[in-house]
mmCIF file of C-alpha atoms in Angstrom:
data_model
loop_
_atom_site.group_PDB
_atom_site.id
_atom_site.type_symbol
_atom_site.label_atom_id
_atom_site.label_comp_id
_atom_site.label_asym_id
_atom_site.label_seq_id
_atom_site.Cartn_x
_atom_site.Cartn_y
_atom_site.Cartn_z
ATOM 1 C CA MET Q 1 -16.495 228.543 362.327
ATOM 2 C CA PHE Q 2 -15.509 227.682 366.219
ATOM 3 C CA LYS Q 3 -16.554 230.045 368.780
ATOM 4 C CA TYR Q 4 -15.499 229.557 372.874
ATOM 5 C CA ALA Q 5 -16.143 231.058 375.845
ATOM 6 C CA ILE Q 6 -13.508 230.440 378.699
ATOM 7 C CA MET Q 7 -15.594 231.145 381.441
ATOM 8 C CA GLN Q 8 -19.018 232.941 382.936
ATOM 9 C CA TYR Q 9 -19.958 236.098 383.056
ATOM 10 C CA THR Q 10 -22.690 236.837 386.206
ATOM 11 C CA PRO Q 11 -24.315 239.953 385.573
ATOM 12 C CA GLN Q 12 -24.148 243.005 388.205
ATOM 13 C CA ARG Q 13 -27.965 242.813 388.787
ATOM 14 C CA TYR Q 14 -27.200 238.344 390.008
ATOM 15 C CA ILE Q 15 -23.501 239.143 391.673
ATOM 16 C CA ARG Q 16 -24.969 239.719 395.263
ATOM 17 C CA ARG Q 17 -25.809 236.312 394.544
ATOM 18 C CA ALA Q 18 -22.770 234.510 393.578
ATOM 19 C CA ASP Q 19 -20.137 232.728 395.951
ATOM 20 C CA PHE Q 20 -16.832 234.779 396.755
ATOM 21 C CA GLU Q 21 -15.540 232.653 393.763
ATOM 22 C CA THR Q 22 -17.941 233.814 391.077
ATOM 23 C CA GLN Q 23 -17.162 237.400 392.673
ATOM 24 C CA ASP Q 24 -13.817 237.583 392.174
ATOM 25 C CA THR Q 25 -13.456 235.868 388.862
ATOM 26 C CA MET Q 26 -16.000 238.832 387.692
ATOM 27 C CA ARG Q 27 -14.100 241.870 389.401
ATOM 28 C CA HIS Q 28 -11.320 240.602 387.871
ATOM 29 C CA LEU Q 29 -12.905 240.863 384.453
ATOM 30 C CA LEU Q 30 -14.071 244.445 385.357
ATOM 31 C CA ASP Q 31 -10.699 245.174 386.022
ATOM 32 C CA PHE Q 32 -9.691 243.874 383.057
ATOM 33 C CA LYS Q 33 -12.591 245.975 380.525
ATOM 34 C CA ALA Q 34 -11.768 248.833 382.602
ATOM 35 C CA GLY Q 35 -7.686 248.099 381.085
ATOM 36 C CA ARG Q 36 -6.369 248.115 384.909
ATOM 37 C CA ARG Q 37 -2.947 246.288 384.742
ATOM 38 C CA TYR Q 38 -2.854 243.293 386.877
ATOM 39 C CA ALA Q 39 -6.515 241.974 385.138
ATOM 40 C CA THR Q 40 -4.664 242.355 382.183
ATOM 41 C CA LYS Q 41 -1.902 240.129 383.251
ATOM 42 C CA TRP Q 42 -4.679 238.005 384.461
ATOM 43 C CA ALA Q 43 -6.348 237.780 381.071
ATOM 44 C CA ALA Q 44 -3.633 237.177 379.013
ATOM 45 C CA GLN Q 45 -2.169 233.832 381.373
ATOM 46 C CA ILE Q 46 -6.012 232.686 380.729
ATOM 47 C CA VAL Q 47 -6.223 233.114 376.893
ATOM 48 C CA GLY Q 48 -2.393 231.522 377.031
ATOM 49 C CA LYS Q 49 -2.638 228.886 378.626
ATOM 50 C CA THR Q 50 -6.411 227.928 376.934
ATOM 51 C CA LEU Q 51 -4.318 228.206 373.760
ATOM 52 C CA SER Q 52 -1.545 226.653 374.615
ATOM 53 C CA ALA Q 53 -2.074 223.636 373.316
ATOM 54 C CA MET Q 54 -2.613 225.276 369.711
ATOM 55 C CA ASP Q 55 0.247 225.718 366.505
ATOM 56 C CA LEU Q 56 -0.495 229.292 365.995
ATOM 57 C CA THR Q 57 2.586 230.265 364.532
ATOM 58 C CA ASN Q 58 1.311 231.571 361.167
ATOM 59 C CA THR Q 59 -1.719 233.066 362.914
ATOM 60 C CA VAL Q 60 -2.733 237.147 363.726
ATOM 61 C CA ILE Q 61 -4.587 237.476 366.402
ATOM 62 C CA VAL Q 62 -6.522 240.457 366.438
ATOM 63 C CA CYS Q 63 -8.980 241.169 369.830
ATOM 64 C CA ILE Q 64 -12.657 242.840 368.707
ATOM 65 C CA PRO Q 65 -12.671 246.528 369.267
ATOM 66 C CA ALA Q 66 -14.511 248.258 371.976
ATOM 67 C CA SER Q 67 -16.439 251.659 371.585
ATOM 68 C CA CYS Q 68 -13.845 253.718 370.984
ATOM 69 C CA GLU Q 69 -9.982 254.147 370.570
ATOM 70 C CA GLN Q 70 -9.017 255.077 374.232
ATOM 71 C CA THR Q 71 -10.671 251.983 375.403
ATOM 72 C CA ASN Q 72 -9.362 249.507 372.945
ATOM 73 C CA LYS Q 73 -5.896 250.751 373.820
ATOM 74 C CA ARG Q 74 -6.416 250.580 377.058
ATOM 75 C CA ARG Q 75 -7.275 247.690 376.968
ATOM 76 C CA TYR Q 76 -6.092 245.896 374.330
ATOM 77 C CA LYS Q 77 -2.530 246.788 373.233
ATOM 78 C CA ARG Q 78 -1.016 245.084 376.097
ATOM 79 C CA PHE Q 79 -3.276 242.214 376.063
ATOM 80 C CA SER Q 80 -2.414 241.010 372.370
ATOM 81 C CA ALA Q 81 1.355 241.653 372.985
ATOM 82 C CA ASP Q 82 1.444 239.199 375.926
ATOM 83 C CA VAL Q 83 -1.023 236.898 374.550
ATOM 84 C CA CYS Q 84 0.940 236.753 370.681
ATOM 85 C CA ALA Q 85 4.222 235.921 372.849
ATOM 86 C CA MET Q 86 3.117 233.767 374.927
ATOM 87 C CA CYS Q 87 1.287 231.493 372.150
ATOM 88 C CA ASN Q 88 4.273 232.709 369.658
ATOM 89 C CA ALA Q 89 1.008 234.197 367.033
ATOM 90 C CA ILE Q 90 1.058 237.748 365.102
ATOM 91 C CA ASN Q 91 0.325 240.430 366.867
ATOM 92 C CA GLY Q 92 -2.625 242.524 364.818
ATOM 93 C CA PHE Q 93 -3.823 244.708 367.236
ATOM 94 C CA GLU Q 94 -1.898 247.883 364.457
ATOM 95 C CA HIS Q 95 -3.739 247.050 361.834
ATOM 96 C CA ILE Q 96 -7.456 247.534 363.419
ATOM 97 C CA GLN Q 97 -7.729 251.188 364.080
ATOM 98 C CA VAL Q 98 -11.022 252.754 365.739
ATOM 99 C CA ILE Q 99 -11.993 256.223 364.841
ATOM 100 C CA GLY Q 100 -14.233 258.585 366.686
ATOM 101 C CA LYS Q 101 -17.284 256.165 369.042
ATOM 102 C CA ARG Q 102 -19.924 254.611 368.917
ATOM 103 C CA GLU Q 103 -22.263 253.621 371.284
ATOM 104 C CA LYS Q 104 -22.093 250.572 373.799
ATOM 105 C CA VAL Q 105 -23.890 247.771 372.860
ATOM 106 C CA HIS Q 106 -24.989 246.624 376.387
ATOM 107 C CA ILE Q 107 -26.233 250.497 376.813
ATOM 108 C CA SER Q 108 -28.366 250.873 373.705
ATOM 109 C CA LYS Q 109 -29.332 247.306 373.063
ATOM 110 C CA LYS Q 110 -28.666 248.322 369.309
ATOM 111 C CA HIS Q 111 -26.855 246.213 366.917
ATOM 112 C CA GLY Q 112 -26.576 248.702 364.658
ATOM 113 C CA GLN Q 113 -23.988 248.084 360.985
ATOM 114 C CA GLU Q 114 -22.568 250.864 361.265
ATOM 115 C CA SER Q 115 -18.979 250.824 362.518
ATOM 116 C CA ASN Q 116 -16.201 252.922 363.515
ATOM 117 C CA VAL Q 117 -13.482 250.421 362.536
ATOM 118 C CA GLN Q 118 -10.892 251.047 360.042
ATOM 119 C CA ILE Q 119 -9.194 247.515 358.694
ATOM 120 C CA ASP Q 120 -5.423 247.183 356.991
ATOM 121 C CA THR Q 121 -7.362 244.926 353.937
ATOM 122 C CA ASP Q 122 -3.641 244.992 352.660
ATOM 123 C CA TYR Q 123 -2.198 243.442 356.040
ATOM 124 C CA PHE Q 124 -5.243 240.889 355.968
ATOM 125 C CA ASN Q 125 -6.139 239.652 352.574
ATOM 126 C CA GLY Q 126 -5.562 235.705 353.028
ATOM 127 C CA LYS Q 127 -4.116 236.112 356.464
ATOM 128 C CA ARG Q 128 -5.602 233.106 358.904
ATOM 129 C CA VAL Q 129 -6.600 234.846 362.362
ATOM 130 C CA LEU Q 130 -7.805 233.859 365.768
ATOM 131 C CA LEU Q 131 -10.614 236.474 367.161
ATOM 132 C CA ILE Q 132 -10.323 237.741 371.068
ATOM 133 C CA ASP Q 133 -13.449 239.475 372.579
ATOM 134 C CA ASP Q 134 -13.960 240.012 376.566
ATOM 135 C CA ILE Q 135 -17.954 239.539 376.824
ATOM 136 C CA CYS Q 136 -20.387 237.696 374.883
ATOM 137 C CA THR Q 137 -23.701 238.150 375.581
ATOM 138 C CA THR Q 138 -25.385 237.510 372.083
ATOM 139 C CA CYS Q 139 -22.560 237.039 369.751
ATOM 140 C CA ALA Q 140 -23.994 240.507 367.487
ATOM 141 C CA THR Q 141 -21.093 242.527 367.852
ATOM 142 C CA ALA Q 142 -18.551 239.310 367.667
ATOM 143 C CA ASN Q 143 -20.323 238.228 364.376
ATOM 144 C CA ALA Q 144 -20.846 242.103 362.452
ATOM 145 C CA PHE Q 145 -16.334 241.950 363.374
ATOM 146 C CA ILE Q 146 -16.016 238.434 361.933
ATOM 147 C CA GLU Q 147 -18.358 239.856 358.450
ATOM 148 C CA GLN Q 148 -16.154 243.111 358.534
ATOM 149 C CA MET Q 149 -12.741 240.674 358.247
ATOM 150 C CA GLN Q 150 -13.871 238.187 356.368
ATOM 151 C CA LYS Q 151 -15.121 241.131 353.669
ATOM 152 C CA ALA Q 152 -11.333 242.182 354.215
ATOM 153 C CA GLY Q 153 -9.982 239.496 352.948
ATOM 154 C CA ALA Q 154 -8.818 237.359 356.753
ATOM 155 C CA ASP Q 155 -9.762 234.049 356.702
ATOM 156 C CA VAL Q 156 -11.323 233.760 360.351
ATOM 157 C CA ARG Q 157 -10.691 230.476 361.990
ATOM 158 C CA MET Q 158 -11.843 231.111 365.913
ATOM 159 C CA THR Q 159 -13.033 233.883 368.386
ATOM 160 C CA LEU Q 160 -12.720 233.143 371.757
ATOM 161 C CA PHE Q 161 -14.009 235.228 374.311
ATOM 162 C CA LEU Q 162 -12.879 235.524 378.042
ATOM 163 C CA ALA Q 163 -16.503 235.034 378.809
ATOM 164 C CA LYS Q 164 -19.551 234.311 378.303
ATOM 165 C CA THR Q 165 -22.733 236.144 379.841
ATOM 166 C CA LYS Q 166 -24.947 233.555 381.922
ATOM 167 C CA SER Q 167 -28.352 233.689 381.069
ATOM 168 C CA TYR Q 168 -30.918 234.141 384.140
ATOM 169 C CA ARG Q 169 -33.800 233.778 382.288
ATOM 170 C CA ARG Q 170 -36.627 231.873 383.056
ATOM 171 C CA THR Q 171 -38.357 228.994 380.906
ATOM 172 C CA SER Q 172 -41.816 228.154 380.997
ATOM 173 C CA THR Q 173 -42.160 224.730 382.878
ATOM 174 C CA ILE Q 174 -44.179 222.075 380.604
ATOM 175 C CA GLN Q 175 -47.232 220.788 382.080
ATOM 176 C CA TYR Q 176 -49.479 217.488 381.749
ATOM 177 C CA ASN Q 177 -52.968 217.261 381.362
#
């Protein structure tokens, strides 16, 4: 299965050192996560342009759900509809339901197997699916949702991320004797 990130995400602790263009992109990404309309339109246009060369006629687009129902609707309802309209794809937003609230992974640092997502298995069984998520750091959340979708009978073909977190870890230097 193919996974692709459109751009890089610079973590907040490093953003002060970034150039203006990077800071502006990070501001748009964070505003998208907050559900601001201008950023939702911006993100939908970027994703739509990225997917424009693909034939998505019989493909269902599903956004990997946020941690609670309110955040999920605010972030993805309009975005999903806009992207599907641009790409001539099927909107799967209404067939995924977030129940209750789970702790945010970037805060808890735990990628537990418990899920607060209910998937309409009758709808997704045998359907070709393209997943979209906002920011990927370790892919653990995406992998867990991919597994859930496959258990529901979906044929997950690709996962597209708006951004992948840029790593700033120090690498050990090789010393030659």
